[in-house]
CSV table of C-alpha atoms and ligand atoms in Angstrom, one decimal:
chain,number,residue,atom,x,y,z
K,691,UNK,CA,16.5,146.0,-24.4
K,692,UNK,CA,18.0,144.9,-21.0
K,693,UNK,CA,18.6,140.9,-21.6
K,694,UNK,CA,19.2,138.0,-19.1
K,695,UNK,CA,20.5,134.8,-20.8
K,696,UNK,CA,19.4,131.7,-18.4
K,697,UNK,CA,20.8,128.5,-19.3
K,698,UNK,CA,19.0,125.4,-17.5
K,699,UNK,CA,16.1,127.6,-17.3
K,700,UNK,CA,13.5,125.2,-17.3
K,701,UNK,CA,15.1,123.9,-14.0
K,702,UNK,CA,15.0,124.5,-10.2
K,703,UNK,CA,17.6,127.7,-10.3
K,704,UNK,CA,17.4,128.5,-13.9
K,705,UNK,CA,13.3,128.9,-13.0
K,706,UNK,CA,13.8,130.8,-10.4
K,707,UNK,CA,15.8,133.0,-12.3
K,708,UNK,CA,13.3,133.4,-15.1
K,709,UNK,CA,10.9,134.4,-13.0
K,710,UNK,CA,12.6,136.8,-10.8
K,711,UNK,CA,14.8,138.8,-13.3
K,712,UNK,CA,12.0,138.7,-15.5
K,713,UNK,CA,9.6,140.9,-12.6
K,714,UNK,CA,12.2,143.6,-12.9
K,715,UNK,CA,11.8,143.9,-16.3
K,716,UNK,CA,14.5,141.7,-18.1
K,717,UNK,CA,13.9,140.1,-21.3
K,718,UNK,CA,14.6,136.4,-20.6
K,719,UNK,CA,16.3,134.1,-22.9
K,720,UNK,CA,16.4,131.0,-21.7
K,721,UNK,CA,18.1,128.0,-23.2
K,722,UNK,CA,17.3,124.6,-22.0
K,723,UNK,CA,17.1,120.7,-24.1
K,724,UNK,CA,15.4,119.0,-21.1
K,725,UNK,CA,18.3,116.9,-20.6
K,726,UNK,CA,17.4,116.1,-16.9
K,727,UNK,CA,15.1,114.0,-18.5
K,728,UNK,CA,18.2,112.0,-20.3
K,729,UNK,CA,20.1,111.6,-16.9
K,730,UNK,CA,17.1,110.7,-14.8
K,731,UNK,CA,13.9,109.9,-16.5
K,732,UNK,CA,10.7,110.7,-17.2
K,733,UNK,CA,10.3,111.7,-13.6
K,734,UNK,CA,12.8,114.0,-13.3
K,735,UNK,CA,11.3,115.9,-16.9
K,736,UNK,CA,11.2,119.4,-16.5
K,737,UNK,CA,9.0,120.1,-19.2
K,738,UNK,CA,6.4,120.9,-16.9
K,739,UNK,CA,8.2,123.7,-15.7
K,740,UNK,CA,9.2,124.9,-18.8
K,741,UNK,CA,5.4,124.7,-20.2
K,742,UNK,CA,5.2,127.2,-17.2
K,743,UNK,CA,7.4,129.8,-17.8
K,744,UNK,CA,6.2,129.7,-21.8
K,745,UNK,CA,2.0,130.4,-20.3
K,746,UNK,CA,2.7,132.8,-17.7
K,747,UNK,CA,6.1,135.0,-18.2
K,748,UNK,CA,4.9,137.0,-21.1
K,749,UNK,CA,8.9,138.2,-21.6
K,750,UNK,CA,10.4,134.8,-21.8
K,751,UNK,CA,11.5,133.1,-25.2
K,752,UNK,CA,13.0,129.7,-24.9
K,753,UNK,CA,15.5,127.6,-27.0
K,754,UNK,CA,16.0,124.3,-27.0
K,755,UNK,CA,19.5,123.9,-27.2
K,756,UNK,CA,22.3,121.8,-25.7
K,757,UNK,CA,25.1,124.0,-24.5
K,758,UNK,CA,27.4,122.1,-26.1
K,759,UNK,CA,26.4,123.1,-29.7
K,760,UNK,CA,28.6,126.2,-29.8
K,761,UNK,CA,27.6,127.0,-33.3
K,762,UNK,CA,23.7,127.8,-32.0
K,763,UNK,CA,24.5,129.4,-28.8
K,764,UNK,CA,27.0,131.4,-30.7
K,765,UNK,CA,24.0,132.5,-33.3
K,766,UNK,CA,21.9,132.7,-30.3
K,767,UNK,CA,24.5,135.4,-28.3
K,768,UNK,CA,24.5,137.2,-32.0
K,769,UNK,CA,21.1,137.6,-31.9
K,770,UNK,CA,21.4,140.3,-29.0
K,771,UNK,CA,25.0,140.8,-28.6
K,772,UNK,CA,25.5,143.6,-26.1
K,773,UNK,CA,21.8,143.9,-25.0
K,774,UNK,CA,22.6,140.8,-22.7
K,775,UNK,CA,23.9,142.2,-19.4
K,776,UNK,CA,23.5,139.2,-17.4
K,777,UNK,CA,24.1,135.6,-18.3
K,778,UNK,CA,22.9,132.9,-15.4
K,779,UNK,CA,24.4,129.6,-16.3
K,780,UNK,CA,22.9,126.9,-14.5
K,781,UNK,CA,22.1,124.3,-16.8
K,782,UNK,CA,24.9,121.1,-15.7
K,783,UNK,CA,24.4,117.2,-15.4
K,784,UNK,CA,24.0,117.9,-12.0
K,785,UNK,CA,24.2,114.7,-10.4
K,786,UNK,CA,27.7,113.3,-7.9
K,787,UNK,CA,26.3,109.7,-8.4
K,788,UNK,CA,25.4,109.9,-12.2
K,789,UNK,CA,28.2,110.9,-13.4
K,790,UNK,CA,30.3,107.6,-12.6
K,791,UNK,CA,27.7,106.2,-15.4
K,792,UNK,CA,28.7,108.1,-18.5
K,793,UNK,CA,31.7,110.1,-17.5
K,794,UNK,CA,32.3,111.8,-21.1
K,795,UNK,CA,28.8,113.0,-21.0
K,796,UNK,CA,29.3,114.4,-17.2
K,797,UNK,CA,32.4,116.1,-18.3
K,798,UNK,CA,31.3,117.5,-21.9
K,799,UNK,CA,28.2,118.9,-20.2
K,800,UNK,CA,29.3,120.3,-17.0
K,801,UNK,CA,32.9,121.7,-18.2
K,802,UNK,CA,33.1,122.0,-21.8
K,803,UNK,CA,29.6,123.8,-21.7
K,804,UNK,CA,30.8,126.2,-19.3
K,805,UNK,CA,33.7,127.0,-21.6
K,806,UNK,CA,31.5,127.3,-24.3
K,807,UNK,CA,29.0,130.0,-22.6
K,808,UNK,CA,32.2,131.4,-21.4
K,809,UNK,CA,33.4,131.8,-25.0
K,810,UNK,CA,30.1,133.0,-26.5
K,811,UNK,CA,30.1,135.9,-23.7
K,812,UNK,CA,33.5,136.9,-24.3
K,813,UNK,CA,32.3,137.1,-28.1
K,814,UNK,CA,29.0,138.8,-27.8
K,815,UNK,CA,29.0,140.6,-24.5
K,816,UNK,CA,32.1,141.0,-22.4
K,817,UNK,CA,30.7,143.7,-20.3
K,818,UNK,CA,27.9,141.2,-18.5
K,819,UNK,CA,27.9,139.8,-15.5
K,820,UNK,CA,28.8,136.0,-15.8
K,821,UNK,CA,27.6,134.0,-13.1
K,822,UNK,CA,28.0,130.4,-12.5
K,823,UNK,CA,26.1,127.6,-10.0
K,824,UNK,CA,29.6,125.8,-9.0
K,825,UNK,CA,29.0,123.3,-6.0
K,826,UNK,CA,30.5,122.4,-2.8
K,827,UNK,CA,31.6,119.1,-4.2
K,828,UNK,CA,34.4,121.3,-5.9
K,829,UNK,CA,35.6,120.4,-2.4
K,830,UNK,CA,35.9,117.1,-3.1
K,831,UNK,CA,35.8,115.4,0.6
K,832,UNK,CA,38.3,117.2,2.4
K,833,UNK,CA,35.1,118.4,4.6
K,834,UNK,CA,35.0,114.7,6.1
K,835,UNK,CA,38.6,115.5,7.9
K,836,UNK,CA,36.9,118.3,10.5
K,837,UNK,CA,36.5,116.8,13.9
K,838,UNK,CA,33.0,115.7,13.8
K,839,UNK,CA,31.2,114.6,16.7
K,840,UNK,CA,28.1,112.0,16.8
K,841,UNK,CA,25.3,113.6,18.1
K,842,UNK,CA,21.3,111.8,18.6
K,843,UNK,CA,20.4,112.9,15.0
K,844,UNK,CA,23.5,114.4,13.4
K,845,UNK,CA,27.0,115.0,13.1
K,846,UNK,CA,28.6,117.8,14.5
K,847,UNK,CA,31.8,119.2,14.0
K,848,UNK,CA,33.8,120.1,17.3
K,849,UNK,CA,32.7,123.5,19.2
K,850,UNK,CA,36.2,124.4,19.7
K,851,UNK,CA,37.0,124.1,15.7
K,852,UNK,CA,36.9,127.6,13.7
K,853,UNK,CA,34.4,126.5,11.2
K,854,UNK,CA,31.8,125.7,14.3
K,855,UNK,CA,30.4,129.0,14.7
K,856,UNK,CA,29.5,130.2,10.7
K,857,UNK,CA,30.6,126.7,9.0
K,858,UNK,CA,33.1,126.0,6.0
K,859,UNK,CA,34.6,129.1,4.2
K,860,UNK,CA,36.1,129.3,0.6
K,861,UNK,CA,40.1,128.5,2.3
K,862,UNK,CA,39.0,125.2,1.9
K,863,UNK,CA,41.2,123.3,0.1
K,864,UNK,CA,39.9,122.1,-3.5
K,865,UNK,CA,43.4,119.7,-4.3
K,866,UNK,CA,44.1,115.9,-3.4
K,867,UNK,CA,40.6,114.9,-2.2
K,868,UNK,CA,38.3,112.9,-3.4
K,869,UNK,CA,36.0,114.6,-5.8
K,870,UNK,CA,33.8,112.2,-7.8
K,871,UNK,CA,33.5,112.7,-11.4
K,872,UNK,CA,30.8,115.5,-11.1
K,873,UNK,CA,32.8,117.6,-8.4
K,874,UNK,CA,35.9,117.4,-11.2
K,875,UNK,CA,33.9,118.3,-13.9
K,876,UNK,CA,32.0,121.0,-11.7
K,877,UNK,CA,35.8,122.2,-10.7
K,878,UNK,CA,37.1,122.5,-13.9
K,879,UNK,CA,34.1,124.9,-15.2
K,880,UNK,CA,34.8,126.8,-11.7
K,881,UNK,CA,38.4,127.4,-12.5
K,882,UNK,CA,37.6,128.1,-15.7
K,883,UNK,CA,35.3,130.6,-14.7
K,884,UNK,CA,37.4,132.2,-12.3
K,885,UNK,CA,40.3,132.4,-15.1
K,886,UNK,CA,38.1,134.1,-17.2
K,887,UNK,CA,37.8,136.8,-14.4
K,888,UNK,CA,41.4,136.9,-13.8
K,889,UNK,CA,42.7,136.6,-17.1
K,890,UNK,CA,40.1,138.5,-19.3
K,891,UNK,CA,39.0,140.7,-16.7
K,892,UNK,CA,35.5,139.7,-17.3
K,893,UNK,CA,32.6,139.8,-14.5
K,894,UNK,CA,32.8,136.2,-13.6
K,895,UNK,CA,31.2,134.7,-10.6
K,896,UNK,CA,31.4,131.0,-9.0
K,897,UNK,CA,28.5,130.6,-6.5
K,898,UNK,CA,29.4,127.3,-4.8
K,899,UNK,CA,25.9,125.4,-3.8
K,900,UNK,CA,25.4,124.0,-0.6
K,901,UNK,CA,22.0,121.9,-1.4
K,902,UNK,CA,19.8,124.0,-3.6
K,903,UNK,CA,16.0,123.9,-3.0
K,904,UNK,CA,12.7,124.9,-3.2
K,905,UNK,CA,9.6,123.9,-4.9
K,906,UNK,CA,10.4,123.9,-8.5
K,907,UNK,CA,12.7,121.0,-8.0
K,908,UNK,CA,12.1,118.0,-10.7
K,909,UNK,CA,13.4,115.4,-7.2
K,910,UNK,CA,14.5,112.6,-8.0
K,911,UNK,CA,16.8,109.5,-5.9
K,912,UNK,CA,19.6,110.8,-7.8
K,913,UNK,CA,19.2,114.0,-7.2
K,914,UNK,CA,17.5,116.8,-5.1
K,915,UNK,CA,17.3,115.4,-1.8
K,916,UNK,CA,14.9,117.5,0.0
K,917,UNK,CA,12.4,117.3,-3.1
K,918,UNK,CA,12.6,113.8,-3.3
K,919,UNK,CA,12.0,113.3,0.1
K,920,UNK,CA,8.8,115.2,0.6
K,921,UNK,CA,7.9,113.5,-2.9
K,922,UNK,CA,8.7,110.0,-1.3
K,923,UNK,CA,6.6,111.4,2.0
K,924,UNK,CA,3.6,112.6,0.1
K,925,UNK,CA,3.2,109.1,-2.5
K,926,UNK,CA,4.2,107.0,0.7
K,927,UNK,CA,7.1,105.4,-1.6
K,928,UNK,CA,10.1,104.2,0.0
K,929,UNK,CA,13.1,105.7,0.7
K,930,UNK,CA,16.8,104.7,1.7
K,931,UNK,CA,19.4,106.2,3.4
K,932,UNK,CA,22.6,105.5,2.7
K,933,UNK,CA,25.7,105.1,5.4
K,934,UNK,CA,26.2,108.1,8.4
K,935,UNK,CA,23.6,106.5,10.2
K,936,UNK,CA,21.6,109.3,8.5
K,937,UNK,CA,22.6,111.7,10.7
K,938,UNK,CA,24.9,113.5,7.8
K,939,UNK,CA,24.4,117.2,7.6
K,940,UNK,CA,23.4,119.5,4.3
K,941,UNK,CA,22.9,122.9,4.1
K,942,UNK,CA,19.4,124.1,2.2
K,943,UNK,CA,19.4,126.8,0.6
K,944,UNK,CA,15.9,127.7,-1.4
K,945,UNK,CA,16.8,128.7,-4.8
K,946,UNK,CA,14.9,132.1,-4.1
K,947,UNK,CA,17.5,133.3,-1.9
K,948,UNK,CA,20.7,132.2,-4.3
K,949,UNK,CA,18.9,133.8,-7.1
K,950,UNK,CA,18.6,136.8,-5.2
K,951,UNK,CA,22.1,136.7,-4.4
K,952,UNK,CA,23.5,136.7,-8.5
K,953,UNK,CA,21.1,139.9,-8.4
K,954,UNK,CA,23.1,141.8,-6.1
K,955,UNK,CA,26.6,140.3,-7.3
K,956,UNK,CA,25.0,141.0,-11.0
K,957,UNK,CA,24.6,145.3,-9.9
K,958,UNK,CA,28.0,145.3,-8.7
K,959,UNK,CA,30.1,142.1,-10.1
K,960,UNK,CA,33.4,141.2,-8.5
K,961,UNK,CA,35.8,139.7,-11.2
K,962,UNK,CA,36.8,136.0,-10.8
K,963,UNK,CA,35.5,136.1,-7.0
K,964,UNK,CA,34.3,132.7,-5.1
K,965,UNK,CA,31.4,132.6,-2.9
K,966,UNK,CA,30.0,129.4,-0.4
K,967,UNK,CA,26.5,129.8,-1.0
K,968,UNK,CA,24.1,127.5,0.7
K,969,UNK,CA,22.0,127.6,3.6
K,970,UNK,CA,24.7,127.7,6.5
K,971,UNK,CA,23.6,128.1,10.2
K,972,UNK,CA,21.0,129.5,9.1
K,973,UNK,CA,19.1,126.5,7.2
K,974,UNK,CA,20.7,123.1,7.6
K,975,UNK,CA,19.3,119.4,8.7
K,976,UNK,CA,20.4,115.8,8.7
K,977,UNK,CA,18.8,113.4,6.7
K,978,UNK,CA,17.4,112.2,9.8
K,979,UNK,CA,16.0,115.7,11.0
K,980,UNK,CA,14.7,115.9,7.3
K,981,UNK,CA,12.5,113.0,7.7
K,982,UNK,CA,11.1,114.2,11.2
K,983,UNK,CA,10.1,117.0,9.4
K,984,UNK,CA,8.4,115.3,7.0
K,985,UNK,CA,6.6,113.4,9.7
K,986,UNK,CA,4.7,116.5,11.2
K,987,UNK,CA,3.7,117.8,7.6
K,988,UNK,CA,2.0,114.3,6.7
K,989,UNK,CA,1.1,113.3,10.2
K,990,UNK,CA,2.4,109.4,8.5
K,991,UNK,CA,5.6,107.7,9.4
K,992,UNK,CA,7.9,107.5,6.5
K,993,UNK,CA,8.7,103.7,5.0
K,994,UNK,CA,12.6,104.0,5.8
K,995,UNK,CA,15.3,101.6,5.1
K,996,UNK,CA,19.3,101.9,6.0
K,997,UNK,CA,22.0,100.8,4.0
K,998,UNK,CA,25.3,101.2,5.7
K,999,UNK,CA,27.2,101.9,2.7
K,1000,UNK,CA,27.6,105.8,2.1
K,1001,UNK,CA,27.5,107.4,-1.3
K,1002,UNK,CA,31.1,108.0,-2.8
K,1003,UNK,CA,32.9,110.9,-1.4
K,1004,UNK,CA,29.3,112.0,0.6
K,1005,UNK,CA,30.3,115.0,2.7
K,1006,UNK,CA,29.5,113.7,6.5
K,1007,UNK,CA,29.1,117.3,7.8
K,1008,UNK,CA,28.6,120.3,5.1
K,1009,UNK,CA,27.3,124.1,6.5
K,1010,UNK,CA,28.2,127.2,4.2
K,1011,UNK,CA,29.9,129.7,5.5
K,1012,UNK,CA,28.3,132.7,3.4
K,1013,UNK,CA,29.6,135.9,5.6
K,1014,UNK,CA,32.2,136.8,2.6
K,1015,UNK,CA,29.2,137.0,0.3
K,1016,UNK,CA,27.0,138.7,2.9
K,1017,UNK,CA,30.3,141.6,3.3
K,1018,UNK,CA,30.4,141.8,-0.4
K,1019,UNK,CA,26.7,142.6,-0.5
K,1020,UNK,CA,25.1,143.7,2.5
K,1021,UNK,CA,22.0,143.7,1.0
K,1022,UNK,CA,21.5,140.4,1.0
K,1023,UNK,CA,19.7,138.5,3.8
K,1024,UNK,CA,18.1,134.8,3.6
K,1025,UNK,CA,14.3,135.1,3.2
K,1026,UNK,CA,13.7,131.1,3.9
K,1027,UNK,CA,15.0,128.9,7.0
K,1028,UNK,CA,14.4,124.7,6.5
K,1029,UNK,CA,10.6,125.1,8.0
K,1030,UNK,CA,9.7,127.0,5.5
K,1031,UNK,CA,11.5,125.7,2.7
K,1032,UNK,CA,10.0,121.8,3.6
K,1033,UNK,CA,6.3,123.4,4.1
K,1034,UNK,CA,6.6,125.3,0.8
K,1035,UNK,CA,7.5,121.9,-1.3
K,1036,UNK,CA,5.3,120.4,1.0
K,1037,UNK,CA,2.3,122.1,-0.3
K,1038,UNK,CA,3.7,122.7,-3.5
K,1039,UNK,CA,4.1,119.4,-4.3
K,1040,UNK,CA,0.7,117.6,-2.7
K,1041,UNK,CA,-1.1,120.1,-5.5
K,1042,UNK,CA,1.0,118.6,-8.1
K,1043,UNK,CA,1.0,115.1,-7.4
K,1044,UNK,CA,-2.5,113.4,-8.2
K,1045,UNK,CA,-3.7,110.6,-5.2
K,1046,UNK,CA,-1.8,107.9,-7.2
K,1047,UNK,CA,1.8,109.8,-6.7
K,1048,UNK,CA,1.8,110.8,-10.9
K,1049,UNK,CA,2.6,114.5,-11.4
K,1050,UNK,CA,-0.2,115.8,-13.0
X,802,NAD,N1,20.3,121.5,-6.7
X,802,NAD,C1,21.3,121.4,-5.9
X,802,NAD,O1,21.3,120.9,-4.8
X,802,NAD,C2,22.6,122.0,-6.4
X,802,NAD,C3,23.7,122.0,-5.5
X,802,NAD,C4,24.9,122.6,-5.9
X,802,NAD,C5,25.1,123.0,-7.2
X,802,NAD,N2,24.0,122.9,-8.0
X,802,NAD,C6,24.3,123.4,-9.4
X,802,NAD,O2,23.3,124.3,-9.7
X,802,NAD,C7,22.9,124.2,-11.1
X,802,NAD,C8,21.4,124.1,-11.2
X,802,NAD,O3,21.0,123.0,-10.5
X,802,NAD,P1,19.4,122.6,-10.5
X,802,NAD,O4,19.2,121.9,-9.2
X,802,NAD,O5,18.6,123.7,-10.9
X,802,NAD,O6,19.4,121.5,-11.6
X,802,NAD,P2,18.2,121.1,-12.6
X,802,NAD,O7,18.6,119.7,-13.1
X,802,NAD,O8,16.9,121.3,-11.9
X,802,NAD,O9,18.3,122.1,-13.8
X,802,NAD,C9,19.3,122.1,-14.8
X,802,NAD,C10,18.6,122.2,-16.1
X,802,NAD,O10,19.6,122.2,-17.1
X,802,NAD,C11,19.2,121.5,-18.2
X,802,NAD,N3,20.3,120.9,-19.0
X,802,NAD,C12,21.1,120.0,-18.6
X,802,NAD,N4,22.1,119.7,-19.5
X,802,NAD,C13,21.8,120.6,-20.5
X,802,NAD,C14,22.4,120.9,-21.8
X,802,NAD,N5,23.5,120.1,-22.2
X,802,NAD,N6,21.9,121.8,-22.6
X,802,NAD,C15,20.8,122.6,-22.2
X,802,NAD,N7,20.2,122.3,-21.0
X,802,NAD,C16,20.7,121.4,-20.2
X,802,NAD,C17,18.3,120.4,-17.6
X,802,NAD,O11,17.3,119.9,-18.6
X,802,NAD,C18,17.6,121.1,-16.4
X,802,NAD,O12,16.4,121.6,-16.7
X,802,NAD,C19,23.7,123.1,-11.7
X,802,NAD,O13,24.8,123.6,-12.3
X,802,NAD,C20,24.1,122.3,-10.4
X,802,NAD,O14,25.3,121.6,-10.6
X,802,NAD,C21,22.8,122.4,-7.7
């Protein structure tokens, strides 16, 4: 038997992942608790999507267990040991803004869960790929010292500077910025991982997010901005933007093509190794651009307020750099650009949502 182990699997990526190592004939083990619920409410469930994956992948068993609880996820790697090959671990408190809130909760989650699939693997299965969804924020917000310039809708940063043609690379520094609590808990389970390549010699991978998308996302204010948006579009409900005039740039990545890049590192893994993975040139938008966008699809104007204070350490101007990936694994090619992505949520989501804005 030829087993994937998914943590987070009832979210966005770990879905994704279900789903497409499970169509080339994985057994799926997925462990996920719902605790997106916990941070974010009832909104923000993903039960739904678990529900999902339980009716309609017919190799998928899932366990509902907090990666914390090292004595079950240890019984749980037991139960196949050396079948695993591949263990996806996306499940995190994934939230920059939440994590000020409960800070022990942020950091037992995001690093000492990490260390505890870490452990398990190096128990049960040290020959499988390990592969981890780290996050720009790792960064901290040394991206905010580029030269950027204002533009009508969005920041730019300067033509003449290096990271202008392909955007931000992994020589960016992670030290003495300012993280937030979820980009030092994110940083400690991305060193951690990387040590475990270096050190044990074990197939570790960090794939650092830009923003991850695509229409599985539980959006919610807090978190998954694109979702939330075309949620907030679709039900008419309000939405703010805070500081940047708006006009700060993310890179969108849909979790299709990130997924499909832990399938090529997973056939050939590089130990310890660091990738940018997010949309780069290829796929970005400000938050203004984002709303236009949303515009067309609805043909309504969006109820938009502006408050000038930004979000804590917000990254002004973020674009992925993803050529060392791509040279890794030529293979690999983005199958979405924004248009898409936005139109496939879009449509996605207007199913899902009843007239009255409720998921149904
Ligand atoms: N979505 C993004 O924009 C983005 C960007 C960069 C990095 N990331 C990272 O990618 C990963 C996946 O993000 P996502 O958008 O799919 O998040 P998500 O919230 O949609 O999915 C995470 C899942 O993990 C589960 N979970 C949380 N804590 C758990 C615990 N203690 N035990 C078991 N399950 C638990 C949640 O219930 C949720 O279903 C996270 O590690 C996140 O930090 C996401």
């Amino acid at each position: 038997m030829n087993v994937v182990l998914i943590t987070g699997a009832a979210g966005l990526v770990g879905s994704e992942a279900v789903r497409f190592f499970s169509a080339r004939d994985f057994h799926v083990v997925g462990i996920d608790n719902d605790m997106r619920k916990t941070f974010f409410g009832e909104d923000a469930s993903t039960q739904w999507n678990r529900q999902n994956l339980e009716e309609t992948i017919p190799n998928y068993a899932h366990h509902n267990i907090d990666i914390r609880e090292e004595t079950a996820i240890n019984k749980l790697f037991a139960d196949y040991g050396n079948d695993i090959s591949v263990v996806i671990h996306t499940a995190a408190q994934p939230s920059h803004d939440w994590a000020a809130q409960a800070p022990l909760v942020d950091f037992t989650v995001n690093a000492n869960g990490t260390l505890v699939m870490l452990e398990a693997t190096r128990a049960h299965c040290p020959d499988a790929a390990f592969i981890f969804t780290s996050t720009n924020k790792v960064y901290g917000d040394a991206p905010n010292s580029l030269p950027l310039v204002e533009q009508a809708t969005r920041w730019e940063i300067e033509t003449s500077h290096p990271f202008y043609k392909h955007g931000i690379d992994e020589s960016m520094s992670i030290d003495q910025t300012k993280h937030s609590l979820f980009g030092v808990s994110k940083l400690a389970a991305d060193t951690l991982v990387q040590e475990y390549g270096r050190y044990f010699e074990m197939k570790t991978g960090c794939f650092r997010g830009g923003c991850i998308t695509g229409p599985d996302h539980s959006g919610t204010m807090l978190h998954g901005f694109l979702s939330y948006l075309v949620k907030c579009a679709i039900t008419e409900t309000p939405y703010t933007i805070l500081g940047y005039k708006g006009k700060q740039v993310r890179d969108n990545i849909h979790a299709h093509d990130l997924v499909n890049m832990f399938w090529n590192y997973a056939q050939n893994p590089r130990p310890g190794e660091v990738y940018n993975a997010g949309g780069g040139r290829h796929s970005n938008c400000s938050i203004l651009e984002a709303v236009a966008i949303c515009e067309q699809l609805s043909g309504k104007s969006m109820n938009i307020s502006y408050r000038e204070d930004a979000r804590i350490g917000d990254h002004i101007w973020y674009v992925s750099d993803t050529r060392k990936f791509q040279e890794h694994y030529p293979d690999w090619h983005y199958q979405f650009n924004l248009q898409q992505i936005i139109k496939q949520i879009y449509d996605n989501m207007s199913q899902r949502l009843d007239c009255s804005g409720s998921p149904t």
